[in-house]
CSV table of C-alpha atoms and ligand atoms in Angstrom, one decimal:
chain,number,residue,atom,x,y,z
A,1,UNK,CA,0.0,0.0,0.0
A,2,UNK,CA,1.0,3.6,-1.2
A,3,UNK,CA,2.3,5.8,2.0
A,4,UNK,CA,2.2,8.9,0.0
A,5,UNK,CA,-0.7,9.8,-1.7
A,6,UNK,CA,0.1,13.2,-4.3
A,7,UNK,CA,-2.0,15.6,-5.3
A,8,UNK,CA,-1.9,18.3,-7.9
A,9,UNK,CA,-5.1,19.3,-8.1
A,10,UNK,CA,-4.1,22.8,-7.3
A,11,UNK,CA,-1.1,23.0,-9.7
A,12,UNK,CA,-1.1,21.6,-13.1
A,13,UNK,CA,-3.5,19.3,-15.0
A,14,UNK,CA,-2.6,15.2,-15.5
A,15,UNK,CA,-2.5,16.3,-19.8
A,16,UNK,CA,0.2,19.2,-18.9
A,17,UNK,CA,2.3,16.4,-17.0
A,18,UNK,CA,1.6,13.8,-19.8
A,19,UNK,CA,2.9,15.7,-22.4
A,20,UNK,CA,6.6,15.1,-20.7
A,21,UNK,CA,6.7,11.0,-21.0
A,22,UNK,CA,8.8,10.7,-23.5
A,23,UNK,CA,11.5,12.7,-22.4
A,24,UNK,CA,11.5,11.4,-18.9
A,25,UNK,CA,11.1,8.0,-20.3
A,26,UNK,CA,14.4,8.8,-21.6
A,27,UNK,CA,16.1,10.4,-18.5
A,28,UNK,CA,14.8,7.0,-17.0
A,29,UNK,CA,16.5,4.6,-19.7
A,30,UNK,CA,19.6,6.8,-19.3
A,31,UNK,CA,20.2,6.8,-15.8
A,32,UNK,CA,19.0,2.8,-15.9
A,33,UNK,CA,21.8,2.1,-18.2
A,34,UNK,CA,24.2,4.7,-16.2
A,35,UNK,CA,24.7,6.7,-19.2
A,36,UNK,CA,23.3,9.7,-17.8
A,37,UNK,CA,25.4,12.8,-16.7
A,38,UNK,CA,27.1,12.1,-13.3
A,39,UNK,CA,26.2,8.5,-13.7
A,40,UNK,CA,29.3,7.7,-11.4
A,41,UNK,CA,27.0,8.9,-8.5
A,42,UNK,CA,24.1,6.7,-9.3
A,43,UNK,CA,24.8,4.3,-6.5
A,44,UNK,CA,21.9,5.9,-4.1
A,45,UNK,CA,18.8,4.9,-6.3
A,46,UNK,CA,19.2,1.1,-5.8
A,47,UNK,CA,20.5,1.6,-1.8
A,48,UNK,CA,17.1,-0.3,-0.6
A,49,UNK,CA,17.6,-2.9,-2.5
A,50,UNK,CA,21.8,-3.3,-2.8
A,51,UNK,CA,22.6,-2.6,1.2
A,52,UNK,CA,25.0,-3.9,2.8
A,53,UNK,CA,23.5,-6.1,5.3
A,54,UNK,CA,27.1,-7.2,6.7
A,55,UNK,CA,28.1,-3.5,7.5
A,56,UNK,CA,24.5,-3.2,8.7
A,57,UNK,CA,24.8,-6.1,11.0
A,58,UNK,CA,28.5,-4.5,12.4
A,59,UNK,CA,27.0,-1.0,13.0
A,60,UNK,CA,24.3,-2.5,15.0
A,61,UNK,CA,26.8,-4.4,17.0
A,62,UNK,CA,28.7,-1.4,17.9
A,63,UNK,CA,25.4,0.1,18.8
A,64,UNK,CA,24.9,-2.8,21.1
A,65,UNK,CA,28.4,-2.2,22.6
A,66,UNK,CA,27.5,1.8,23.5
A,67,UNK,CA,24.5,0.8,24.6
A,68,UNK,CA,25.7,-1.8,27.1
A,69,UNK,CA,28.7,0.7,27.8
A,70,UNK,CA,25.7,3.1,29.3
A,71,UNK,CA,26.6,6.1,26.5
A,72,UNK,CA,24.1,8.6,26.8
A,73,UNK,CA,25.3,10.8,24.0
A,74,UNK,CA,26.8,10.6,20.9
A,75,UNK,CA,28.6,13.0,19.1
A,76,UNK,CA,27.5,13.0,15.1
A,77,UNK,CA,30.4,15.2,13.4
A,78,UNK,CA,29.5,16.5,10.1
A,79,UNK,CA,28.4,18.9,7.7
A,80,UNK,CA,25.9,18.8,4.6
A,81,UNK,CA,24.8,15.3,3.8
A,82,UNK,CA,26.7,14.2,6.5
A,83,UNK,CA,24.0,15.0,8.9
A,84,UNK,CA,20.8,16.5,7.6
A,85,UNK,CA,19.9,13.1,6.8
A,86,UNK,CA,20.1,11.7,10.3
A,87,UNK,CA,19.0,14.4,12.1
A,88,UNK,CA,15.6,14.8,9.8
A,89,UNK,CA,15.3,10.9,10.2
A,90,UNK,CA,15.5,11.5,14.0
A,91,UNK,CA,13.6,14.0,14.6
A,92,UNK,CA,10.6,12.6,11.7
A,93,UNK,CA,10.2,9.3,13.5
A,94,UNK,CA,11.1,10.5,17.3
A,95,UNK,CA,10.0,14.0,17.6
A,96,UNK,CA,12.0,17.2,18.8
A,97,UNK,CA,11.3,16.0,22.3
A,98,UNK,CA,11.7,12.2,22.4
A,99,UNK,CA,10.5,9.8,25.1
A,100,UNK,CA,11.8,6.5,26.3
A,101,UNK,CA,12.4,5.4,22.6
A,102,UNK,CA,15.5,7.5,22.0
A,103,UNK,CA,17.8,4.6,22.8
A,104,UNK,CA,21.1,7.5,23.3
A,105,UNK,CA,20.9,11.4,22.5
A,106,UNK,CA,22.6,12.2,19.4
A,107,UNK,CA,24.0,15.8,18.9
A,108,UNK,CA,25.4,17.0,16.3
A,109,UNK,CA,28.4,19.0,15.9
A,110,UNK,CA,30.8,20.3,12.9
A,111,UNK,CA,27.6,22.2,11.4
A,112,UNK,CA,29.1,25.7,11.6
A,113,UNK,CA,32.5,27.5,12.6
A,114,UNK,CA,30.1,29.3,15.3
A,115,UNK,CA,33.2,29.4,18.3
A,116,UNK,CA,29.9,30.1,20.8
A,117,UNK,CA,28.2,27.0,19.6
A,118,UNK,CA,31.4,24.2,19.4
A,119,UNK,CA,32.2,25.7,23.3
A,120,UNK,CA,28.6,25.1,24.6
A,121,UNK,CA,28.6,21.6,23.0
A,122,UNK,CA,31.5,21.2,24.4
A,123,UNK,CA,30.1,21.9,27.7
A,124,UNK,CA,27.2,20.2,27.2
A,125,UNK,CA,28.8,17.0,26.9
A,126,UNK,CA,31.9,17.6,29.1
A,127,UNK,CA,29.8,15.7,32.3
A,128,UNK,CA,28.3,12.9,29.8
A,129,UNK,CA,29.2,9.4,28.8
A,130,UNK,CA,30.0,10.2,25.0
A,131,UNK,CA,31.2,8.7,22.0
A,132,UNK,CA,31.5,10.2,18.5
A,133,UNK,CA,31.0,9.5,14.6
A,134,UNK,CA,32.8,11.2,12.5
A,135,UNK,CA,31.3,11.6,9.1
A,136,UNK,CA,33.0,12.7,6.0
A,137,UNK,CA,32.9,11.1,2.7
A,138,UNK,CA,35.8,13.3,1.5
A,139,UNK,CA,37.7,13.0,4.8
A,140,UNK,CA,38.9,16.6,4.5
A,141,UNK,CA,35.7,19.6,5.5
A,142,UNK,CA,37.3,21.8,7.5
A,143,UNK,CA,34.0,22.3,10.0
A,144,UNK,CA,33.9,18.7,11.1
A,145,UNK,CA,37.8,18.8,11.1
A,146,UNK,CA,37.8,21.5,13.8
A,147,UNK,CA,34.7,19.9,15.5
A,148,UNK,CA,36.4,16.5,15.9
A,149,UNK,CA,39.9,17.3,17.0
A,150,UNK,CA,38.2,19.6,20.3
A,151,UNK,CA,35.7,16.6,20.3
A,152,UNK,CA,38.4,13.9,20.5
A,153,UNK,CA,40.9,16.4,22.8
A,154,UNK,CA,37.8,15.8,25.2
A,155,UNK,CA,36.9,12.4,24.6
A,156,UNK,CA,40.9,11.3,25.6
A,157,UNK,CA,41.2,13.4,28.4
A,158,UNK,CA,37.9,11.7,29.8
A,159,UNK,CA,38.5,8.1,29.4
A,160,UNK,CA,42.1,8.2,27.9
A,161,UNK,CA,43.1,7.8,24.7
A,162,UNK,CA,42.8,3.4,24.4
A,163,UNK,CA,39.3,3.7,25.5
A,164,UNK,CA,38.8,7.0,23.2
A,165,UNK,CA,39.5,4.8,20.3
A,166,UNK,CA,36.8,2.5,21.1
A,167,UNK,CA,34.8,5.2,21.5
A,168,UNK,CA,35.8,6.7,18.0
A,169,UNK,CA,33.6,5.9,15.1
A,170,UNK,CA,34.8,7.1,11.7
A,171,UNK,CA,32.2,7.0,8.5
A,172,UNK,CA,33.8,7.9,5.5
A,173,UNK,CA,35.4,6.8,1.5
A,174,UNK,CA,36.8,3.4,1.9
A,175,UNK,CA,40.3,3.5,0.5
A,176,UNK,CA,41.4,7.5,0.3
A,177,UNK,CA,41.4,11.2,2.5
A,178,UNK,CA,42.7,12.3,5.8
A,179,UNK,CA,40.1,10.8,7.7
A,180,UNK,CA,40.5,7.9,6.3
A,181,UNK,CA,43.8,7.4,7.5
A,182,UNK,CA,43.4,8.7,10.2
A,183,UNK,CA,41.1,6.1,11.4
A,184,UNK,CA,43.2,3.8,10.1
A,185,UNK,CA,46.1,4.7,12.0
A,186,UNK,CA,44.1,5.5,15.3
A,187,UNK,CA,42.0,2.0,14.3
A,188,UNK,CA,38.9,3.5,14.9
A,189,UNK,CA,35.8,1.2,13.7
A,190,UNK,CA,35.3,3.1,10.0
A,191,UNK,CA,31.8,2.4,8.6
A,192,UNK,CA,32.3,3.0,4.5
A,193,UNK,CA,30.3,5.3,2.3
A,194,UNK,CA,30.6,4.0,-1.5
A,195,UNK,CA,32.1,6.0,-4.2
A,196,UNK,CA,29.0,6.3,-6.4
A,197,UNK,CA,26.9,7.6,-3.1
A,198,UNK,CA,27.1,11.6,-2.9
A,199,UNK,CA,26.5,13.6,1.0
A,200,UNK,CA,23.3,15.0,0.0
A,201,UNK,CA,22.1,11.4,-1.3
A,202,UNK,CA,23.8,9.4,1.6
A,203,UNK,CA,21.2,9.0,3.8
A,204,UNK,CA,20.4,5.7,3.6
A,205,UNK,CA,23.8,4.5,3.9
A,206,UNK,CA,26.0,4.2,6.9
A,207,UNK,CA,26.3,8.3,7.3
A,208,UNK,CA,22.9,8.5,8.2
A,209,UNK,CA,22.3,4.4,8.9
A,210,UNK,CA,24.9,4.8,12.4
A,211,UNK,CA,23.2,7.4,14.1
A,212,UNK,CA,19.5,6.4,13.2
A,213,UNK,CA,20.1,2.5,15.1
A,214,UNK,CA,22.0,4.4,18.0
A,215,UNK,CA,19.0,6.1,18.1
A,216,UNK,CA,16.7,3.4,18.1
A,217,UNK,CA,15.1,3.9,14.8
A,218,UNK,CA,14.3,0.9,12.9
A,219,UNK,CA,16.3,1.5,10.3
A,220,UNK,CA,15.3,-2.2,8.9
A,221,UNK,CA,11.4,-0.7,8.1
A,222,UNK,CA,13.3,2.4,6.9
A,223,UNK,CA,14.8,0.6,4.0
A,224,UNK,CA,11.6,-1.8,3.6
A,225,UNK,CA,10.0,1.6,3.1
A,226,UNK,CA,12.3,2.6,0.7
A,227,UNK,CA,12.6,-1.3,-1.1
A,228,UNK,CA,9.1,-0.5,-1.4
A,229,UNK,CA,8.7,2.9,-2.7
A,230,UNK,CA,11.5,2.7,-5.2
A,231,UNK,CA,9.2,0.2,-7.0
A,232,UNK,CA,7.1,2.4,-7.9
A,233,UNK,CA,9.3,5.4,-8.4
A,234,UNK,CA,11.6,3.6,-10.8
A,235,UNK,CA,9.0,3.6,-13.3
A,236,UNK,CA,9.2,5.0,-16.3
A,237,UNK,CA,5.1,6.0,-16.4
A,238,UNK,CA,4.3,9.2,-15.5
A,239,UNK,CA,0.6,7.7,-15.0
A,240,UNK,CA,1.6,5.9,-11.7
A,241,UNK,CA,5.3,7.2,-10.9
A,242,UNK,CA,4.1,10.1,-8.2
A,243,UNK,CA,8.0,11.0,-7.8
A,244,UNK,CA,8.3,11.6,-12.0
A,245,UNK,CA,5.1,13.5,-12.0
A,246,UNK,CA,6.0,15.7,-9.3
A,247,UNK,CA,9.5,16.4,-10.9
A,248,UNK,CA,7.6,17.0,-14.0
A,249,UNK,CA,5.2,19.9,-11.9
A,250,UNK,CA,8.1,21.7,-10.4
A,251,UNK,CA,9.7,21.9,-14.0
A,252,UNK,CA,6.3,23.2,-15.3
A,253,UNK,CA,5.5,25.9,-12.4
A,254,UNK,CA,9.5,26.2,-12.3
A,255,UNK,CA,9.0,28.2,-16.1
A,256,UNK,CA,6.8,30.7,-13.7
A,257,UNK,CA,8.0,30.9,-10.3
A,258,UNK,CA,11.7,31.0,-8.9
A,259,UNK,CA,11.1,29.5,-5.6
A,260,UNK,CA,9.2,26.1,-4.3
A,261,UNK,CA,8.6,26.1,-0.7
A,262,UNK,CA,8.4,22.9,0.9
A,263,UNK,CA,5.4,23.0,4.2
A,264,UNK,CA,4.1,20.8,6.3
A,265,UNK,CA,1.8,21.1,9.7
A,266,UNK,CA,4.5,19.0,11.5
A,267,UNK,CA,7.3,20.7,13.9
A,268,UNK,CA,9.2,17.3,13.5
A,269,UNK,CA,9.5,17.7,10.2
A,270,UNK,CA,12.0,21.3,10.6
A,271,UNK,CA,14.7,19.0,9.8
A,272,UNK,CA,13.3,17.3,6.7
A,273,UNK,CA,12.5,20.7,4.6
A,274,UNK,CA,16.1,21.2,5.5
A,275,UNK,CA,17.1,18.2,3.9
A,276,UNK,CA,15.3,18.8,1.4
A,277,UNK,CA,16.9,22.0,0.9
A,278,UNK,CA,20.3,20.5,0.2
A,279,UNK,CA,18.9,17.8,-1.9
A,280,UNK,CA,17.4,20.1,-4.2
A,281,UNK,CA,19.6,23.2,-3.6
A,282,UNK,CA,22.8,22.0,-4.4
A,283,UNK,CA,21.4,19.5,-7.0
A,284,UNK,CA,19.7,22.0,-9.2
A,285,UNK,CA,21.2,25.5,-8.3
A,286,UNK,CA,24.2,25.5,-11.1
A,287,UNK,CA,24.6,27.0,-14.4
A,288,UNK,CA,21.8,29.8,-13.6
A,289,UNK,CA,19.0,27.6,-13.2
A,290,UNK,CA,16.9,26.0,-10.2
A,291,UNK,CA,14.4,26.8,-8.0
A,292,UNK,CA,14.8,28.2,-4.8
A,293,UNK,CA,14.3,25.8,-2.6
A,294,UNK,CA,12.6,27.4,0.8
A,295,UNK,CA,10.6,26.2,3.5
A,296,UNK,CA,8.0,26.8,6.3
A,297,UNK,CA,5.9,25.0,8.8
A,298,UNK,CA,2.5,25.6,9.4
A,299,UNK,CA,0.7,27.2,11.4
A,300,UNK,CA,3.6,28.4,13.0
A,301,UNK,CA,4.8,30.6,9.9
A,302,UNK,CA,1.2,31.6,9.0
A,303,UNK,CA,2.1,34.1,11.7
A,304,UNK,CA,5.0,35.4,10.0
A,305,UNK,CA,5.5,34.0,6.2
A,306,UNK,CA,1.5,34.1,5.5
A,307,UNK,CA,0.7,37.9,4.9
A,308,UNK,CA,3.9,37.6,2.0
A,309,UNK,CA,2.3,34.2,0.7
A,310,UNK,CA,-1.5,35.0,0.6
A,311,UNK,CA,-0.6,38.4,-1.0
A,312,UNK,CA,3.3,39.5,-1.3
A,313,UNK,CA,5.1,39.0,-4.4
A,314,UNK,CA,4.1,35.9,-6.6
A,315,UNK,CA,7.4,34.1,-7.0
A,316,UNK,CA,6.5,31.3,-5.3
A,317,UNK,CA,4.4,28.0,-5.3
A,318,UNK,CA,4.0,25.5,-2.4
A,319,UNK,CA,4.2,21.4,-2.2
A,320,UNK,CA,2.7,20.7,1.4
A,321,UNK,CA,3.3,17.9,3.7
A,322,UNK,CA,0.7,16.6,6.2
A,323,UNK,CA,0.3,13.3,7.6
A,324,UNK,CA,-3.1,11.3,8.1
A,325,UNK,CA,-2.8,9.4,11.4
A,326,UNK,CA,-0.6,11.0,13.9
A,327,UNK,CA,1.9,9.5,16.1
A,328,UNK,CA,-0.4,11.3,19.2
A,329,UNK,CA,-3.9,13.0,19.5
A,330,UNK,CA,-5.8,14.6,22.0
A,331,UNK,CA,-9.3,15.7,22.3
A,332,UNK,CA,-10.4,19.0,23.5
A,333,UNK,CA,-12.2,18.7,26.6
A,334,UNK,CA,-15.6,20.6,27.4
A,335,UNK,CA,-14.8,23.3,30.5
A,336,UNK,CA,-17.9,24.3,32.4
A,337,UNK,CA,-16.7,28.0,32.4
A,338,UNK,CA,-15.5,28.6,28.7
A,339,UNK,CA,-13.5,31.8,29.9
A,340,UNK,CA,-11.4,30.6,26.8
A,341,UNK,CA,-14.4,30.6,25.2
A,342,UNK,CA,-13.1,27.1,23.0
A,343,UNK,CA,-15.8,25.1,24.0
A,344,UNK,CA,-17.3,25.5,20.5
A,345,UNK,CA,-14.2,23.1,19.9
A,346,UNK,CA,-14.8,20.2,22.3
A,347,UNK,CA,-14.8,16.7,22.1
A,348,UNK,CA,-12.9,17.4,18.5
A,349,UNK,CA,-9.5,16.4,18.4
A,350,UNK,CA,-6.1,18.4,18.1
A,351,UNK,CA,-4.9,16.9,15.1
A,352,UNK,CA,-8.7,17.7,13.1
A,353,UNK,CA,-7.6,21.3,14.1
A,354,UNK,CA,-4.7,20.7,12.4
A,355,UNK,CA,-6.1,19.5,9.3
A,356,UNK,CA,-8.5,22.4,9.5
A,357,UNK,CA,-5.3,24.8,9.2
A,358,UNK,CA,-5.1,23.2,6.2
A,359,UNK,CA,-7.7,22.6,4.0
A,360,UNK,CA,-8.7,26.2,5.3
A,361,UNK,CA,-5.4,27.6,4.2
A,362,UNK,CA,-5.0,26.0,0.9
A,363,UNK,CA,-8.0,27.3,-0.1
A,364,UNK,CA,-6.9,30.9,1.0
A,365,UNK,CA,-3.9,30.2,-0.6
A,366,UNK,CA,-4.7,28.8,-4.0
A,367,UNK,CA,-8.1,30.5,-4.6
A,368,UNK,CA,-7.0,34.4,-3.6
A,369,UNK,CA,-3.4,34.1,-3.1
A,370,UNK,CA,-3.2,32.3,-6.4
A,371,UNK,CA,-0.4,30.2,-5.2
A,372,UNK,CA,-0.1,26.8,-7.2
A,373,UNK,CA,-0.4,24.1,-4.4
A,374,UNK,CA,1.1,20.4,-4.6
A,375,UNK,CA,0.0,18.4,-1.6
A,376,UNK,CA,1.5,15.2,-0.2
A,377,UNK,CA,-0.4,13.2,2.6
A,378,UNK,CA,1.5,10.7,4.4
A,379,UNK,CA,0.4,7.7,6.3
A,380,UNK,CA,2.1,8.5,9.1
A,381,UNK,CA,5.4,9.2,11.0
A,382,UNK,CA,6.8,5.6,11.5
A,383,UNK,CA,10.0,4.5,9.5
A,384,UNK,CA,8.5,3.2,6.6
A,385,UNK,CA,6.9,6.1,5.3
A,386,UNK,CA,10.0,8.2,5.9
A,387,UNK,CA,11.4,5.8,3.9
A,388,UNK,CA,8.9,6.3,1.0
A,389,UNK,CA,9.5,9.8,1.5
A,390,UNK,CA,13.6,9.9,1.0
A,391,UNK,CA,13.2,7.6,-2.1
A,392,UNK,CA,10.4,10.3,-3.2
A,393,UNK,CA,12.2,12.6,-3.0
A,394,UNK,CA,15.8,11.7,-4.4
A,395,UNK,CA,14.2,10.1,-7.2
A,396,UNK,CA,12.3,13.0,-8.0
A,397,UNK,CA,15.3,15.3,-7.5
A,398,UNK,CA,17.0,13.6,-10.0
A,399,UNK,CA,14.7,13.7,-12.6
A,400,UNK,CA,14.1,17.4,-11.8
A,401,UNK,CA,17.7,18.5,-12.6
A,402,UNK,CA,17.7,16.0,-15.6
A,403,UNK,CA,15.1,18.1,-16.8
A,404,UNK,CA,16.7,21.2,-16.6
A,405,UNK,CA,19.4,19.1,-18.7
A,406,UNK,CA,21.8,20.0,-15.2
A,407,UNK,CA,24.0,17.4,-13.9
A,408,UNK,CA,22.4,16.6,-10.7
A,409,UNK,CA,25.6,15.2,-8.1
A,410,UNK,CA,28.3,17.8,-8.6
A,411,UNK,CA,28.6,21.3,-6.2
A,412,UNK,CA,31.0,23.0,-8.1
A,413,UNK,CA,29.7,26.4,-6.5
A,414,UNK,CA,30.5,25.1,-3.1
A,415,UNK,CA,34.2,25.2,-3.4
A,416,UNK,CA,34.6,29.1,-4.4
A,417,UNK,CA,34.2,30.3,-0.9
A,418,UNK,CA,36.3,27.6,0.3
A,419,UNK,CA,39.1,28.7,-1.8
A,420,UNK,CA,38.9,32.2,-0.7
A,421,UNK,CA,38.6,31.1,3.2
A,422,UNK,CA,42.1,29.0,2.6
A,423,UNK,CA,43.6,31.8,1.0
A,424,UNK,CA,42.7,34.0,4.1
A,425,UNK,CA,44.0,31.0,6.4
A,426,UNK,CA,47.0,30.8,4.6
A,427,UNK,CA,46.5,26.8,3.6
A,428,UNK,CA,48.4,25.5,1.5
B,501,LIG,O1,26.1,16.8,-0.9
B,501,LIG,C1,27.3,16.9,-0.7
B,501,LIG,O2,28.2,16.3,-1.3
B,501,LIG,C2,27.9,18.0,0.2
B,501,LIG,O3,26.9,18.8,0.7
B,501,LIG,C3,28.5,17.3,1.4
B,501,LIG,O4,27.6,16.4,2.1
B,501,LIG,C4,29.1,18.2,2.4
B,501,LIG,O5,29.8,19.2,1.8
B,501,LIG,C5,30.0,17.5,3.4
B,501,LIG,O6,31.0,16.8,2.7
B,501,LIG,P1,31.9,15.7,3.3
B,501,LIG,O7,31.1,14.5,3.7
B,501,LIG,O8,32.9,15.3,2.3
B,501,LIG,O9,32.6,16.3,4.6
C-alpha cells in the first residue's frame, strides 16, 4: 500500500504532465543504463535494495556495545549530507522532544564555525558518557575537522586515549582522505560510504544508517519503506510514478516561479525541509538555473510568512506535507466555564484542528493568493513512510535536474568560498 498519496489538483492538470513522458522515459533509460550525466553517482537509487547487510549487521553491534557501555550521547560530526539526513530521520520518527524510545541522545556537531556553539557543546557534553561518529565522505571539510579534534581532545582526556579509540567511530570513503587514515592509523571502527553515493544522497547508507540504530530507529522498516517505494518510483510511467510526476510539476511551475517552498503542519519535520533544501539546492542551483528551494511549517509561519504568501510577491508556489494518522492525538475537553471561550471546539481532536489549518489555508492560498499548491499526505510518521518519502524525493530530485538538462551530483559552487577562506588561512 501507497504511503504517499500526491495531489496536484491545485497545480497543473494530468495532460500538462503527460505531455513530458517521452522525455522522462528517456532520462529514466539513461540513468538505468548509467549513461546519464554524473552517472558515477548513481549508486543511491538502488540503496534499498543493494545494502550492505554485513556492515548493517557490524554498525548495530557497535550500537549494542554503547549501549551496554551506558553512553548517553553521541557525538554526530558533520556537515551537509553528513547529517541533515540523520538528524531529519531522528527528529521525523522520534519528535524534537523524544521519550523512552530514544535509545542514546545524538548531537550533532561540525555544522558551523560558530566558536559560541562548538564551546557550549563542548560543555554540554563535558559531564556525559559520549562517543563520537565522524562523518566525512571526502575526509577533509574543515568544520567537522575542527569539531572533531576539540571533540576527541575531550573524549581522551575523559577516558584516555585506548578507551577514546573505542569510543571513536569514523564514516567515510573506503580507501582515500585524511580521515580515512586517520582512522586507520588511530584504528577506529570506520563504517564505508561508497564512491558512487554523494552527502546529499547518503542517507540511507552508513552516514545517516549509524546514528538512526544508536538512536533506536528501525532503520530495517526504513529501508523496507524505501525497497518499497523505489518500485514504484523507478518507473518510467508518468501515470503511476508520483515522484516523476512531481519532478515534471516543479519543471512546469519552475518556467513561472523562482522558488518552491516545501510546508508541512509538522514541527518534527524542521529538519526534513532542511534536507530537502540540500537535496534540491545543491542539486539544481548550477549554471543559472533551479528553483529556490525554501521552506516553512505551518501554522507556525502563518504568523510570520502568511501575509507575503497570501498576498506578497508571486514568485512562489507551495508542495505541502501533512500526515493522516498522527503519532499522538488529544481531544479538547468541554470546560464548564469557557472563559477561553473554545468550548465550540470540544470533544474534537487536536490533530482535526490541524487538518483544518489546512484545507482552510490551501483554499486561502490557492483560490485568492493564487499560489499553485502540490499536496502530499503521508500515512504517518513511522519509518516506513519516511522511507517512502527519502526515495520520493531523491528520485524526483533527479529527474528534476535531468530536466533542466543540469548534472544533478556535482557542487562545483560550493568550493569558491572555500578557496577564498584558505587563502585568508594561509592553507596550503
Ligand atoms: O552533498 C554533498 O556532497 C555535500 O553537501 C557534502 O555532504 C558536504 O559538503 C560534506 O562533505 P563531506 O562529507 O565530504 O565532509
Amino acid at each position: 500500500m501507497k504511503k504517499i498519496i500526491l495531489n496536484l489538483e491545485n497545480a497543473i492538470s494530468e495532460k500538462e504532465i503527460q505531455k513530458y513522458q517521452e522525455k522522462v522515459s528517456k532520462i529514466n533509460e539513461s540513468m538505468n543504463n548509467f549513461t546519464s550525466e554524473g552517472s558515477d553517482f548513481l549508486g543511491w537509487k538502488d540503496l534499498p535494495e543493494n545494502s550492505n547487510w554485513k556492515e548493517i549487521e557490524q554498525m548495530k553491534k557497535s550500537a549494542k556495545i554503547l549501549h551496554d557501555k551506558n553512553i548517553e550521547t553521541l557525538v554526530v560530526i558533520g556537515i551537509g549530507g553528513s547529517y541533515l539526513g540523520a538528524k531529519a530521520a531522528i527528529d521525523f520518527v522520534h519528535g524534537q522532544y523524544p521519550g523512552k524510545e530514544r535509545k542514546m541522545e545524538i548531537v550533532f556537531a561540525g555544522t558551523s564555525i560558530s566558536s559560541t556553539s562548538l564551546a557550549q557543546l563542548l560543555n554540554y557534553v563535558k559531564n556525559k558518557k559520549f562517543a563520537i561518529n565522524v562523518i566525512s565522505k571526502s575526509g577533509t571539510t574543515t568544520e567537522p575537522a575542527i569539531a572533531f579534534r576539540f571533540f576527541k581532545n575531550l573524549l581522551e582526556e575523559k577516558v584516555g586515549a585506548k578507551e577514546a579509540n573505542e569510543l571513536i567511530f569514523a564514516t567515510t570513503d573506503a580507501k582515500r582522505g585524511t580521515l580515512f587514515e586517520f582512522a586507520t592509523t588511530k584504528k577506529y571502527q570506520k563504517f564505508v560510504i561508497s564512491d558512487d553515493i554523494g552527502g546529499r544522497f547518503s542517507v540511507l547508507s552508513p552516514v545517516g544508517l549509524f546514528p538512526l540504530i544508536c538512536a533506536g530507529i528501525n532503520v530495517d522498516d526504513l529501508l523496507e519503506g524505501a525497497k518499497e517505494a523505489n518500485k514504484i518510483y523507478k518507473d518510467n510511467s508518468l501515470e503511476t510514478n508520483d515522484a516523476y510526476k512531481y519532478a515534471v510539476t516543479r519543471f512546469v511551475l519552475g518556467k513561472k516561479y523562482s522558488t518552491e517552498m516545501l510546508v508541512s503542519y509538522e514541527p518534527n519535520f524542521s529538519f526534513f525541509n532542511e534536507w530537502w533544501k540540500q537535496l534540491y539546492g545543491e542539486s539544481e542551483g548550477k549554471e543559472g538555473k533551479g528553483l529556490l528551494p525554501t521552506s516553512a511549517v505551518f501554522s507556525t509561519d502563518l504568523h510570520s510568512l502568511g501575509q507575503f504568501i497570501q498576498e506578497g510577491s508571486k514568485i512562489l508556489f507551495e508542495t505541502v506535507m501533512t500526515v493522516k494518522n498522527p503519532k499522538y492525538d488529544l481531544t479538547i475537553t468541554e470546560d464548564v466555564e469557557n472563559l477561553d471561550k473554545l468550548n465550540y471546539l470540544a470533544n474534537k481532536t487536536v490533530h482535526y484542528v490541524n487538518d483544518a489549518a489546512f484545507k482552510a489555508t490551501t483554499d486561502a492560498h490557492v483560490k485568492e493568493g493564487k499560489v499553485p499548491n502540490i499536496h502530499l499526505l503521508l500515512d504517518d510518521f513511522s519509518e516506513k513512510t519516511l522511507g517512502w518519502l527519502i526515495m520520493f524525493f531523491e528520485r524526483a530530485c533527479a529527474i528534476s535536474a535531468y530536466l533542466l538538462e543540469i548534472n544533478p551530483f556535482n557542487q562545483p559552487g560550493v568550493e569558491v568560498y572555500k578557496k577564498n577562506m584558505f587563502k585568508i588561512l594561509g592553507k596550503n
